Amino acid sequence: MSASIIDGKRIAKELREEIAGRVASFRGEHSIQPKLVAILVGEDPASQVYIRNKQRACEQAGLASSLIRLPDSVSQSELLGQIEDLNQAPDVHGILVQLPLPEGISADLVLRAIRPEKDVDCFHPENVGMLAIGTPRFLPCTPAGVVELLKRSGVETRGAHVVICGRSNIVGKPLALMMMQKGDGGDATVSVCHSRSRNLEELTRQADILVAAVGREGFITGSMIRPGATVIDVGTNRSANGKLVGDVVFEEAVEIAGAITPVPGGVGPMTVTLLLENTLRGARRTVR
Ligand code: GUN
């Protein structure tokens, strides 16, 4: 039997159209165009692609966006100065500093410098704390994209055992918080596995919903999946032949899983879409 494919591209398009509609009503009502400013430090090729995708998505949804490009050689204090200017700018509703940052710049310090009300990535400790106690200001983009994919594909999370492989601050940890939370898209029993977990296969085979967020090609093989499980692949790895691949061995998984996200075309388009949602949310705050 072959798994059904969860089409992230189609679902993201549907959600972007909804967001574009809400952006248009907001602009009509308040004469404010929500605006995202991204900061890109250095020339990392993957980051350049991500930033381009984010800007194009903003444009298509009716949001304003601009990009500040800084050289690798920029000092931490110059970067912090730029962020402070954006913190103060009344027409800027979302600030995003693309990661990774060059050596010599502390990502921790930089992310803490972003005003929490404009922190559309939801990386600031204040926003992470608010998420943890169930009163989120923003939802982090990739985890929120995963939850939205599950909802819109009709995958029940309530009471389900969700096994997340990966404990990063960007995906694993916040996704675990969201999925254990009460309510729609949550109410799951969540296990988080990582590189030190014993008997990994025994754990992953318990999953009704298995999330791979490790960042290693070929990490999840067919034997690690319970027949019929839903498999969400958050990995974005460059294969030796230059192709974009996930963490899951797709050809094996598709024969065993009940439903699966492809890479590309699964979680990736959702991440960008949720950034649009957060920028609109940032703008709404200014009119309340
Ligand atoms: N680099 C990789 N993923 C992300 C993300 O979600 N946000 C930012 N700012 N940088 C990233």
PDB file of C-alpha atoms and ligand atoms in Angstrom:
ATOM      1  CA  MET A   1       0.000   0.000   0.000  1.00  0.00           C
ATOM      2  CA  SER A   2       1.179   3.488  -0.752  1.00  0.00           C
ATOM      3  CA  ALA A   3       0.759   6.454   1.602  1.00  0.00           C
ATOM      4  CA  SER A   4      -1.320   9.454   0.654  1.00  0.00           C
ATOM      5  CA  ILE A   5       0.850  12.486  -0.048  1.00  0.00           C
ATOM      6  CA  ILE A   6       0.262  15.585   2.051  1.00  0.00           C
ATOM      7  CA  ASP A   7       0.597  18.351  -0.536  1.00  0.00           C
ATOM      8  CA  GLY A   8       2.179  21.262   1.355  1.00  0.00           C
ATOM      9  CA  LYS A   9       2.392  23.366  -1.758  1.00  0.00           C
ATOM     10  CA  ARG A  10      -1.352  23.165  -2.381  1.00  0.00           C
ATOM     11  CA  ILE A  11      -2.277  23.694   1.272  1.00  0.00           C
ATOM     12  CA  ALA A  12       0.138  26.646   1.556  1.00  0.00           C
ATOM     13  CA  LYS A  13      -1.387  28.232  -1.545  1.00  0.00           C
ATOM     14  CA  GLU A  14      -4.870  27.871  -0.092  1.00  0.00           C
ATOM     15  CA  LEU A  15      -3.745  29.442   3.203  1.00  0.00           C
ATOM     16  CA  ARG A  16      -1.849  32.266   1.429  1.00  0.00           C
ATOM     17  CA  GLU A  17      -5.006  33.175  -0.445  1.00  0.00           C
ATOM     18  CA  GLU A  18      -6.903  33.360   2.844  1.00  0.00           C
ATOM     19  CA  ILE A  19      -4.161  35.519   4.368  1.00  0.00           C
ATOM     20  CA  ALA A  20      -4.107  37.783   1.295  1.00  0.00           C
ATOM     21  CA  GLY A  21      -7.843  38.319   1.798  1.00  0.00           C
ATOM     22  CA  ARG A  22      -7.346  39.231   5.443  1.00  0.00           C
ATOM     23  CA  VAL A  23      -4.444  41.559   4.548  1.00  0.00           C
ATOM     24  CA  ALA A  24      -6.663  43.332   2.006  1.00  0.00           C
ATOM     25  CA  SER A  25      -9.454  43.839   4.595  1.00  0.00           C
ATOM     26  CA  PHE A  26      -6.946  45.082   7.162  1.00  0.00           C
ATOM     27  CA  ARG A  27      -5.482  47.575   4.687  1.00  0.00           C
ATOM     28  CA  GLY A  28      -8.951  48.733   3.707  1.00  0.00           C
ATOM     29  CA  GLU A  29     -10.029  49.215   7.300  1.00  0.00           C
ATOM     30  CA  HIS A  30      -6.896  50.823   8.748  1.00  0.00           C
ATOM     31  CA  SER A  31      -4.932  52.203   5.752  1.00  0.00           C
ATOM     32  CA  ILE A  32      -1.857  50.417   7.069  1.00  0.00           C
ATOM     33  CA  GLN A  33       0.180  48.011   4.974  1.00  0.00           C
ATOM     34  CA  PRO A  34       1.752  45.359   7.205  1.00  0.00           C
ATOM     35  CA  LYS A  35       5.503  45.372   6.677  1.00  0.00           C
ATOM     36  CA  LEU A  36       8.230  42.791   7.215  1.00  0.00           C
ATOM     37  CA  VAL A  37      11.912  43.717   7.236  1.00  0.00           C
ATOM     38  CA  ALA A  38      14.455  40.935   6.849  1.00  0.00           C
ATOM     39  CA  ILE A  39      18.138  41.257   7.665  1.00  0.00           C
ATOM     40  CA  LEU A  40      20.571  39.031   5.803  1.00  0.00           C
ATOM     41  CA  VAL A  41      24.183  38.990   6.957  1.00  0.00           C
ATOM     42  CA  GLY A  42      26.726  37.520   4.543  1.00  0.00           C
ATOM     43  CA  GLU A  43      26.285  35.497   1.373  1.00  0.00           C
ATOM     44  CA  ASP A  44      25.093  32.056   2.530  1.00  0.00           C
ATOM     45  CA  PRO A  45      23.450  30.623  -0.628  1.00  0.00           C
ATOM     46  CA  ALA A  46      20.666  28.732   1.173  1.00  0.00           C
ATOM     47  CA  SER A  47      19.784  31.847   3.198  1.00  0.00           C
ATOM     48  CA  GLN A  48      19.609  33.897   0.008  1.00  0.00           C
ATOM     49  CA  VAL A  49      17.071  31.459  -1.452  1.00  0.00           C
ATOM     50  CA  TYR A  50      14.969  31.475   1.744  1.00  0.00           C
ATOM     51  CA  ILE A  51      14.977  35.266   1.872  1.00  0.00           C
ATOM     52  CA  ARG A  52      13.956  35.546  -1.771  1.00  0.00           C
ATOM     53  CA  ASN A  53      11.045  33.140  -1.182  1.00  0.00           C
ATOM     54  CA  LYS A  54       9.913  35.081   1.872  1.00  0.00           C
ATOM     55  CA  GLN A  55       9.984  38.397   0.005  1.00  0.00           C
ATOM     56  CA  ARG A  56       8.105  37.033  -2.982  1.00  0.00           C
ATOM     57  CA  ALA A  57       5.449  35.547  -0.701  1.00  0.00           C
ATOM     58  CA  CYS A  58       5.004  38.923   1.045  1.00  0.00           C
ATOM     59  CA  GLU A  59       4.519  40.687  -2.245  1.00  0.00           C
ATOM     60  CA  GLN A  60       1.931  38.151  -3.426  1.00  0.00           C
ATOM     61  CA  ALA A  61      -0.053  38.475  -0.196  1.00  0.00           C
ATOM     62  CA  GLY A  62      -0.116  42.300  -0.314  1.00  0.00           C
ATOM     63  CA  LEU A  63       2.418  42.816   2.462  1.00  0.00           C
ATOM     64  CA  ALA A  64       5.295  45.281   2.213  1.00  0.00           C
ATOM     65  CA  SER A  65       8.741  43.833   2.642  1.00  0.00           C
ATOM     66  CA  SER A  66      12.279  45.060   2.501  1.00  0.00           C
ATOM     67  CA  LEU A  67      15.674  43.500   2.863  1.00  0.00           C
ATOM     68  CA  ILE A  68      18.713  44.882   4.644  1.00  0.00           C
ATOM     69  CA  ARG A  69      21.862  43.190   3.378  1.00  0.00           C
ATOM     70  CA  LEU A  70      24.929  43.424   5.557  1.00  0.00           C
ATOM     71  CA  PRO A  71      28.431  42.120   4.804  1.00  0.00           C
ATOM     72  CA  ASP A  72      30.025  39.232   6.709  1.00  0.00           C
ATOM     73  CA  SER A  73      32.352  41.789   8.219  1.00  0.00           C
ATOM     74  CA  VAL A  74      29.572  43.737   9.957  1.00  0.00           C
ATOM     75  CA  SER A  75      30.175  44.192  13.668  1.00  0.00           C
ATOM     76  CA  GLN A  76      27.736  42.932  16.257  1.00  0.00           C
ATOM     77  CA  SER A  77      27.124  46.461  17.493  1.00  0.00           C
ATOM     78  CA  GLU A  78      26.310  47.724  13.977  1.00  0.00           C
ATOM     79  CA  LEU A  79      23.815  44.895  13.571  1.00  0.00           C
ATOM     80  CA  LEU A  80      22.269  45.653  16.958  1.00  0.00           C
ATOM     81  CA  GLY A  81      22.018  49.307  15.924  1.00  0.00           C
ATOM     82  CA  GLN A  82      20.085  48.348  12.769  1.00  0.00           C
ATOM     83  CA  ILE A  83      17.711  46.227  14.821  1.00  0.00           C
ATOM     84  CA  GLU A  84      17.113  49.072  17.269  1.00  0.00           C
ATOM     85  CA  ASP A  85      16.200  51.406  14.381  1.00  0.00           C
ATOM     86  CA  LEU A  86      13.647  48.836  13.172  1.00  0.00           C
ATOM     87  CA  ASN A  87      12.335  48.340  16.716  1.00  0.00           C
ATOM     88  CA  GLN A  88      11.536  52.073  16.786  1.00  0.00           C
ATOM     89  CA  ALA A  89      10.116  52.365  13.239  1.00  0.00           C
ATOM     90  CA  PRO A  90       6.314  52.659  13.436  1.00  0.00           C
ATOM     91  CA  ASP A  91       5.779  51.339   9.879  1.00  0.00           C
ATOM     92  CA  VAL A  92       7.676  48.064  10.558  1.00  0.00           C
ATOM     93  CA  HIS A  93       5.549  45.271  12.029  1.00  0.00           C
ATOM     94  CA  GLY A  94       7.865  42.288  11.685  1.00  0.00           C
ATOM     95  CA  ILE A  95      11.645  41.910  11.955  1.00  0.00           C
ATOM     96  CA  LEU A  96      13.450  38.763  10.867  1.00  0.00           C
ATOM     97  CA  VAL A  97      17.177  38.138  11.125  1.00  0.00           C
ATOM     98  CA  GLN A  98      18.039  35.221   8.872  1.00  0.00           C
ATOM     99  CA  LEU A  99      20.063  32.491  10.572  1.00  0.00           C
ATOM    100  CA  PRO A 100      22.794  31.307  10.620  1.00  0.00           C
ATOM    101  CA  LEU A 101      24.830  34.390  11.487  1.00  0.00           C
ATOM    102  CA  PRO A 102      28.583  34.606  10.794  1.00  0.00           C
ATOM    103  CA  GLU A 103      31.075  33.636  13.460  1.00  0.00           C
ATOM    104  CA  GLY A 104      31.750  36.391  15.930  1.00  0.00           C
ATOM    105  CA  ILE A 105      28.117  37.470  16.137  1.00  0.00           C
ATOM    106  CA  SER A 106      26.029  36.030  18.951  1.00  0.00           C
ATOM    107  CA  ALA A 107      22.700  34.833  17.584  1.00  0.00           C
ATOM    108  CA  ASP A 108      21.412  34.716  21.140  1.00  0.00           C
ATOM    109  CA  LEU A 109      22.147  38.414  21.728  1.00  0.00           C
ATOM    110  CA  VAL A 110      20.789  39.425  18.329  1.00  0.00           C
ATOM    111  CA  LEU A 111      17.516  37.526  18.754  1.00  0.00           C
ATOM    112  CA  ARG A 112      17.024  39.034  22.224  1.00  0.00           C
ATOM    113  CA  ALA A 113      17.499  42.515  20.753  1.00  0.00           C
ATOM    114  CA  ILE A 114      14.441  42.228  18.513  1.00  0.00           C
ATOM    115  CA  ARG A 115      11.434  43.877  20.099  1.00  0.00           C
ATOM    116  CA  PRO A 116       9.184  40.949  21.132  1.00  0.00           C
ATOM    117  CA  GLU A 117       6.094  42.600  19.569  1.00  0.00           C
ATOM    118  CA  LYS A 118       7.879  42.483  16.166  1.00  0.00           C
ATOM    119  CA  ASP A 119       9.501  39.060  16.594  1.00  0.00           C
ATOM    120  CA  VAL A 120       7.688  37.237  13.775  1.00  0.00           C
ATOM    121  CA  ASP A 121      10.002  34.193  14.037  1.00  0.00           C
ATOM    122  CA  CYS A 122       8.946  33.795  17.699  1.00  0.00           C
ATOM    123  CA  PHE A 123      12.557  33.263  18.769  1.00  0.00           C
ATOM    124  CA  HIS A 124      12.725  35.882  21.562  1.00  0.00           C
ATOM    125  CA  PRO A 125      12.812  34.282  25.041  1.00  0.00           C
ATOM    126  CA  GLU A 126       9.761  36.304  26.094  1.00  0.00           C
ATOM    127  CA  ASN A 127       7.762  34.893  23.180  1.00  0.00           C
ATOM    128  CA  VAL A 128       9.057  31.356  23.766  1.00  0.00           C
ATOM    129  CA  GLY A 129       7.963  31.707  27.391  1.00  0.00           C
ATOM    130  CA  MET A 130       4.513  32.933  26.378  1.00  0.00           C
ATOM    131  CA  LEU A 131       4.191  29.957  24.034  1.00  0.00           C
ATOM    132  CA  ALA A 132       5.236  27.599  26.835  1.00  0.00           C
ATOM    133  CA  ILE A 133       2.532  28.822  29.205  1.00  0.00           C
ATOM    134  CA  GLY A 134      -0.166  28.642  26.556  1.00  0.00           C
ATOM    135  CA  THR A 135      -0.648  32.371  25.886  1.00  0.00           C
ATOM    136  CA  PRO A 136       1.305  32.779  22.637  1.00  0.00           C
ATOM    137  CA  ARG A 137       1.919  36.213  21.106  1.00  0.00           C
ATOM    138  CA  PHE A 138       3.182  34.619  17.874  1.00  0.00           C
ATOM    139  CA  LEU A 139       3.353  30.980  16.819  1.00  0.00           C
ATOM    140  CA  PRO A 140       6.785  29.923  15.507  1.00  0.00           C
ATOM    141  CA  CYS A 141       6.558  29.511  11.726  1.00  0.00           C
ATOM    142  CA  THR A 142       7.756  25.964  11.062  1.00  0.00           C
ATOM    143  CA  PRO A 143       5.981  24.296  14.006  1.00  0.00           C
ATOM    144  CA  ALA A 144       2.799  26.251  13.241  1.00  0.00           C
ATOM    145  CA  GLY A 145       3.149  25.141   9.612  1.00  0.00           C
ATOM    146  CA  VAL A 146       3.297  21.508  10.727  1.00  0.00           C
ATOM    147  CA  VAL A 147       0.195  21.865  12.920  1.00  0.00           C
ATOM    148  CA  GLU A 148      -1.700  23.602  10.110  1.00  0.00           C
ATOM    149  CA  LEU A 149      -0.720  20.872   7.618  1.00  0.00           C
ATOM    150  CA  LEU A 150      -2.060  18.201   9.972  1.00  0.00           C
ATOM    151  CA  LYS A 151      -5.306  20.119  10.585  1.00  0.00           C
ATOM    152  CA  ARG A 152      -5.934  20.747   6.917  1.00  0.00           C
ATOM    153  CA  SER A 153      -5.163  17.124   6.015  1.00  0.00           C
ATOM    154  CA  GLY A 154      -7.681  15.842   8.551  1.00  0.00           C
ATOM    155  CA  VAL A 155      -5.081  14.157  10.782  1.00  0.00           C
ATOM    156  CA  GLU A 156      -6.429  13.957  14.341  1.00  0.00           C
ATOM    157  CA  THR A 157      -3.914  15.088  16.966  1.00  0.00           C
ATOM    158  CA  ARG A 158      -6.122  14.763  20.050  1.00  0.00           C
ATOM    159  CA  GLY A 159      -4.960  11.746  22.046  1.00  0.00           C
ATOM    160  CA  ALA A 160      -2.455  10.788  19.335  1.00  0.00           C
ATOM    161  CA  HIS A 161       1.114   9.850  20.175  1.00  0.00           C
ATOM    162  CA  VAL A 162       3.368  12.343  18.402  1.00  0.00           C
ATOM    163  CA  VAL A 163       7.039  11.378  18.329  1.00  0.00           C
ATOM    164  CA  ILE A 164       9.358  14.241  17.370  1.00  0.00           C
ATOM    165  CA  CYS A 165      12.946  13.433  16.364  1.00  0.00           C
ATOM    166  CA  GLY A 166      15.004  16.565  17.031  1.00  0.00           C
ATOM    167  CA  ARG A 167      15.159  18.995  19.946  1.00  0.00           C
ATOM    168  CA  SER A 168      16.093  22.282  18.269  1.00  0.00           C
ATOM    169  CA  ASN A 169      14.842  25.644  19.492  1.00  0.00           C
ATOM    170  CA  ILE A 170      13.422  26.340  16.015  1.00  0.00           C
ATOM    171  CA  VAL A 171      11.413  23.138  15.495  1.00  0.00           C
ATOM    172  CA  GLY A 172      11.552  20.260  18.000  1.00  0.00           C
ATOM    173  CA  LYS A 173      11.048  22.104  21.282  1.00  0.00           C
ATOM    174  CA  PRO A 174       8.362  24.597  20.196  1.00  0.00           C
ATOM    175  CA  LEU A 175       6.485  21.939  18.212  1.00  0.00           C
ATOM    176  CA  ALA A 176       6.376  19.738  21.310  1.00  0.00           C
ATOM    177  CA  LEU A 177       4.947  22.673  23.303  1.00  0.00           C
ATOM    178  CA  MET A 178       2.288  23.360  20.698  1.00  0.00           C
ATOM    179  CA  MET A 179       1.166  19.784  20.221  1.00  0.00           C
ATOM    180  CA  MET A 180       0.814  19.032  23.927  1.00  0.00           C
ATOM    181  CA  GLN A 181      -1.196  22.237  24.427  1.00  0.00           C
ATOM    182  CA  LYS A 182      -4.937  21.995  25.023  1.00  0.00           C
ATOM    183  CA  GLY A 183      -7.208  22.525  22.058  1.00  0.00           C
ATOM    184  CA  ASP A 184      -7.400  22.324  18.283  1.00  0.00           C
ATOM    185  CA  GLY A 185      -4.223  20.920  16.693  1.00  0.00           C
ATOM    186  CA  GLY A 186      -2.912  19.899  20.111  1.00  0.00           C
ATOM    187  CA  ASP A 187      -4.049  17.574  22.898  1.00  0.00           C
ATOM    188  CA  ALA A 188      -1.422  15.052  21.801  1.00  0.00           C
ATOM    189  CA  THR A 189       0.852  12.837  23.859  1.00  0.00           C
ATOM    190  CA  VAL A 190       4.295  14.059  22.841  1.00  0.00           C
ATOM    191  CA  SER A 191       7.672  12.327  22.971  1.00  0.00           C
ATOM    192  CA  VAL A 192      10.854  14.109  21.928  1.00  0.00           C
ATOM    193  CA  CYS A 193      13.825  11.980  20.810  1.00  0.00           C
ATOM    194  CA  HIS A 194      17.350  13.124  20.037  1.00  0.00           C
ATOM    195  CA  SER A 195      20.850  11.880  19.321  1.00  0.00           C
ATOM    196  CA  ARG A 196      21.215  10.457  22.839  1.00  0.00           C
ATOM    197  CA  SER A 197      17.891   8.613  22.897  1.00  0.00           C
ATOM    198  CA  ARG A 198      18.192   4.877  23.549  1.00  0.00           C
ATOM    199  CA  ASN A 199      16.245   2.396  21.392  1.00  0.00           C
ATOM    200  CA  LEU A 200      15.211   5.059  18.916  1.00  0.00           C
ATOM    201  CA  GLU A 201      13.401   2.648  16.618  1.00  0.00           C
ATOM    202  CA  GLU A 202      11.315   1.323  19.492  1.00  0.00           C
ATOM    203  CA  LEU A 203      10.200   4.904  20.199  1.00  0.00           C
ATOM    204  CA  THR A 204       9.521   5.988  16.626  1.00  0.00           C
ATOM    205  CA  ARG A 205       7.456   2.852  15.994  1.00  0.00           C
ATOM    206  CA  GLN A 206       5.040   3.993  18.699  1.00  0.00           C
ATOM    207  CA  ALA A 207       4.201   7.148  16.770  1.00  0.00           C
ATOM    208  CA  ASP A 208       0.794   7.826  15.315  1.00  0.00           C
ATOM    209  CA  ILE A 209       2.430  10.991  13.971  1.00  0.00           C
ATOM    210  CA  LEU A 210       6.194  10.885  13.415  1.00  0.00           C
ATOM    211  CA  VAL A 211       7.997  14.200  12.912  1.00  0.00           C
ATOM    212  CA  ALA A 212      11.551  14.168  11.550  1.00  0.00           C
ATOM    213  CA  ALA A 213      13.442  17.361  12.387  1.00  0.00           C
ATOM    214  CA  VAL A 214      17.024  16.209  12.747  1.00  0.00           C
ATOM    215  CA  GLY A 215      18.701  17.692   9.686  1.00  0.00           C
ATOM    216  CA  ARG A 216      20.301  14.473   8.480  1.00  0.00           C
ATOM    217  CA  GLU A 217      19.589  12.814   5.145  1.00  0.00           C
ATOM    218  CA  GLY A 218      18.376   9.203   5.458  1.00  0.00           C
ATOM    219  CA  PHE A 219      17.819   9.420   9.217  1.00  0.00           C
ATOM    220  CA  ILE A 220      14.311   7.871   9.251  1.00  0.00           C
ATOM    221  CA  THR A 221      14.143   4.528   7.464  1.00  0.00           C
ATOM    222  CA  GLY A 222      11.090   2.417   6.693  1.00  0.00           C
ATOM    223  CA  SER A 223      11.557   0.057   9.642  1.00  0.00           C
ATOM    224  CA  MET A 224      11.270   3.001  12.071  1.00  0.00           C
ATOM    225  CA  ILE A 225       7.685   3.735  10.994  1.00  0.00           C
ATOM    226  CA  ARG A 226       4.558   2.053  12.321  1.00  0.00           C
ATOM    227  CA  PRO A 227       2.373   0.916   9.392  1.00  0.00           C
ATOM    228  CA  GLY A 228      -0.275   3.547   8.724  1.00  0.00           C
ATOM    229  CA  ALA A 229       1.427   6.353  10.694  1.00  0.00           C
ATOM    230  CA  THR A 230       1.518   9.953   9.475  1.00  0.00           C
ATOM    231  CA  VAL A 231       5.083  11.059   8.682  1.00  0.00           C
ATOM    232  CA  ILE A 232       6.030  14.755   8.641  1.00  0.00           C
ATOM    233  CA  ASP A 233       9.485  15.473   7.224  1.00  0.00           C
ATOM    234  CA  VAL A 234      10.868  18.848   8.334  1.00  0.00           C
ATOM    235  CA  GLY A 235      14.408  18.117   7.090  1.00  0.00           C
ATOM    236  CA  THR A 236      15.951  20.263   4.364  1.00  0.00           C
ATOM    237  CA  ASN A 237      19.288  18.736   3.415  1.00  0.00           C
ATOM    238  CA  ARG A 238      21.384  19.069   0.274  1.00  0.00           C
ATOM    239  CA  SER A 239      22.083  15.632  -1.144  1.00  0.00           C
ATOM    240  CA  ALA A 240      25.492  14.804  -2.694  1.00  0.00           C
ATOM    241  CA  ASN A 241      23.918  15.334  -6.139  1.00  0.00           C
ATOM    242  CA  GLY A 242      22.691  18.803  -5.123  1.00  0.00           C
ATOM    243  CA  LYS A 243      19.041  17.798  -4.712  1.00  0.00           C
ATOM    244  CA  LEU A 244      16.989  19.025  -1.751  1.00  0.00           C
ATOM    245  CA  VAL A 245      16.056  16.036   0.440  1.00  0.00           C
ATOM    246  CA  GLY A 246      14.449  15.539   3.838  1.00  0.00           C
ATOM    247  CA  ASP A 247      15.409  13.383   6.824  1.00  0.00           C
ATOM    248  CA  VAL A 248      13.157  10.508   5.751  1.00  0.00           C
ATOM    249  CA  VAL A 249      14.013   7.807   3.198  1.00  0.00           C
ATOM    250  CA  PHE A 250      10.928   8.641   1.173  1.00  0.00           C
ATOM    251  CA  GLU A 251      10.870   5.552  -1.099  1.00  0.00           C
ATOM    252  CA  GLU A 252      10.767   3.274   1.944  1.00  0.00           C
ATOM    253  CA  ALA A 253       8.456   5.425   4.059  1.00  0.00           C
ATOM    254  CA  VAL A 254       5.826   5.873   1.352  1.00  0.00           C
ATOM    255  CA  GLU A 255       5.237   2.095   1.318  1.00  0.00           C
ATOM    256  CA  ILE A 256       4.595   1.932   5.074  1.00  0.00           C
ATOM    257  CA  ALA A 257       3.129   5.257   6.229  1.00  0.00           C
ATOM    258  CA  GLY A 258      -0.545   6.165   5.936  1.00  0.00           C
ATOM    259  CA  ALA A 259       0.260   9.741   4.907  1.00  0.00           C
ATOM    260  CA  ILE A 260       3.545  11.556   4.300  1.00  0.00           C
ATOM    261  CA  THR A 261       4.901  14.984   3.386  1.00  0.00           C
ATOM    262  CA  PRO A 262       7.350  15.168   0.460  1.00  0.00           C
ATOM    263  CA  VAL A 263      10.535  17.266   0.369  1.00  0.00           C
ATOM    264  CA  PRO A 264      10.389  19.666  -1.353  1.00  0.00           C
ATOM    265  CA  GLY A 265       6.705  20.615  -1.346  1.00  0.00           C
ATOM    266  CA  GLY A 266       5.768  19.599   2.210  1.00  0.00           C
ATOM    267  CA  VAL A 267       6.574  21.673   5.275  1.00  0.00           C
ATOM    268  CA  GLY A 268       8.783  24.255   3.494  1.00  0.00           C
ATOM    269  CA  PRO A 269       6.002  26.251   1.777  1.00  0.00           C
ATOM    270  CA  MET A 270       4.045  26.302   5.051  1.00  0.00           C
ATOM    271  CA  THR A 271       6.900  27.941   6.993  1.00  0.00           C
ATOM    272  CA  VAL A 272       6.922  30.928   4.661  1.00  0.00           C
ATOM    273  CA  THR A 273       3.139  31.142   4.789  1.00  0.00           C
ATOM    274  CA  LEU A 274       3.033  31.318   8.576  1.00  0.00           C
ATOM    275  CA  LEU A 275       5.530  34.185   8.442  1.00  0.00           C
ATOM    276  CA  LEU A 276       2.923  36.151   6.482  1.00  0.00           C
ATOM    277  CA  GLU A 277       0.331  35.340   9.138  1.00  0.00           C
ATOM    278  CA  ASN A 278       2.682  36.600  11.866  1.00  0.00           C
ATOM    279  CA  THR A 279       3.453  39.834  10.039  1.00  0.00           C
ATOM    280  CA  LEU A 280      -0.269  40.538   9.766  1.00  0.00           C
ATOM    281  CA  ARG A 281      -0.613  39.678  13.454  1.00  0.00           C
ATOM    282  CA  GLY A 282       2.195  42.145  14.259  1.00  0.00           C
ATOM    283  CA  ALA A 283       0.348  44.874  12.373  1.00  0.00           C
ATOM    284  CA  ARG A 284      -2.980  44.116  14.067  1.00  0.00           C
ATOM    285  CA  ARG A 285      -1.374  44.738  17.445  1.00  0.00           C
ATOM    286  CA  THR A 286      -0.691  48.365  16.472  1.00  0.00           C
ATOM    287  CA  VAL A 287      -4.378  49.176  15.937  1.00  0.00           C
ATOM    288  CA  ARG A 288      -5.782  47.617  19.092  1.00  0.00           C
TER     289      ARG A 288
HETATM  290  N1  GUN B   1      17.191  29.832   9.241  1.00  0.00           N
HETATM  291  C1  GUN B   1      16.657  28.608   9.080  1.00  0.00           C
HETATM  292  N2  GUN B   1      15.354  28.616   9.437  1.00  0.00           N
HETATM  293  C2  GUN B   1      15.079  29.871   9.837  1.00  0.00           C
HETATM  294  C3  GUN B   1      13.894  30.507  10.310  1.00  0.00           C
HETATM  295  O1  GUN B   1      12.826  29.913  10.462  1.00  0.00           O
HETATM  296  N3  GUN B   1      14.020  31.842  10.605  1.00  0.00           N
HETATM  297  C4  GUN B   1      15.179  32.498  10.469  1.00  0.00           C
HETATM  298  N4  GUN B   1      15.195  33.789  10.801  1.00  0.00           N
HETATM  299  N5  GUN B   1      16.291  31.956  10.028  1.00  0.00           N
HETATM  300  C5  GUN B   1      16.236  30.639   9.719  1.00  0.00           C
END
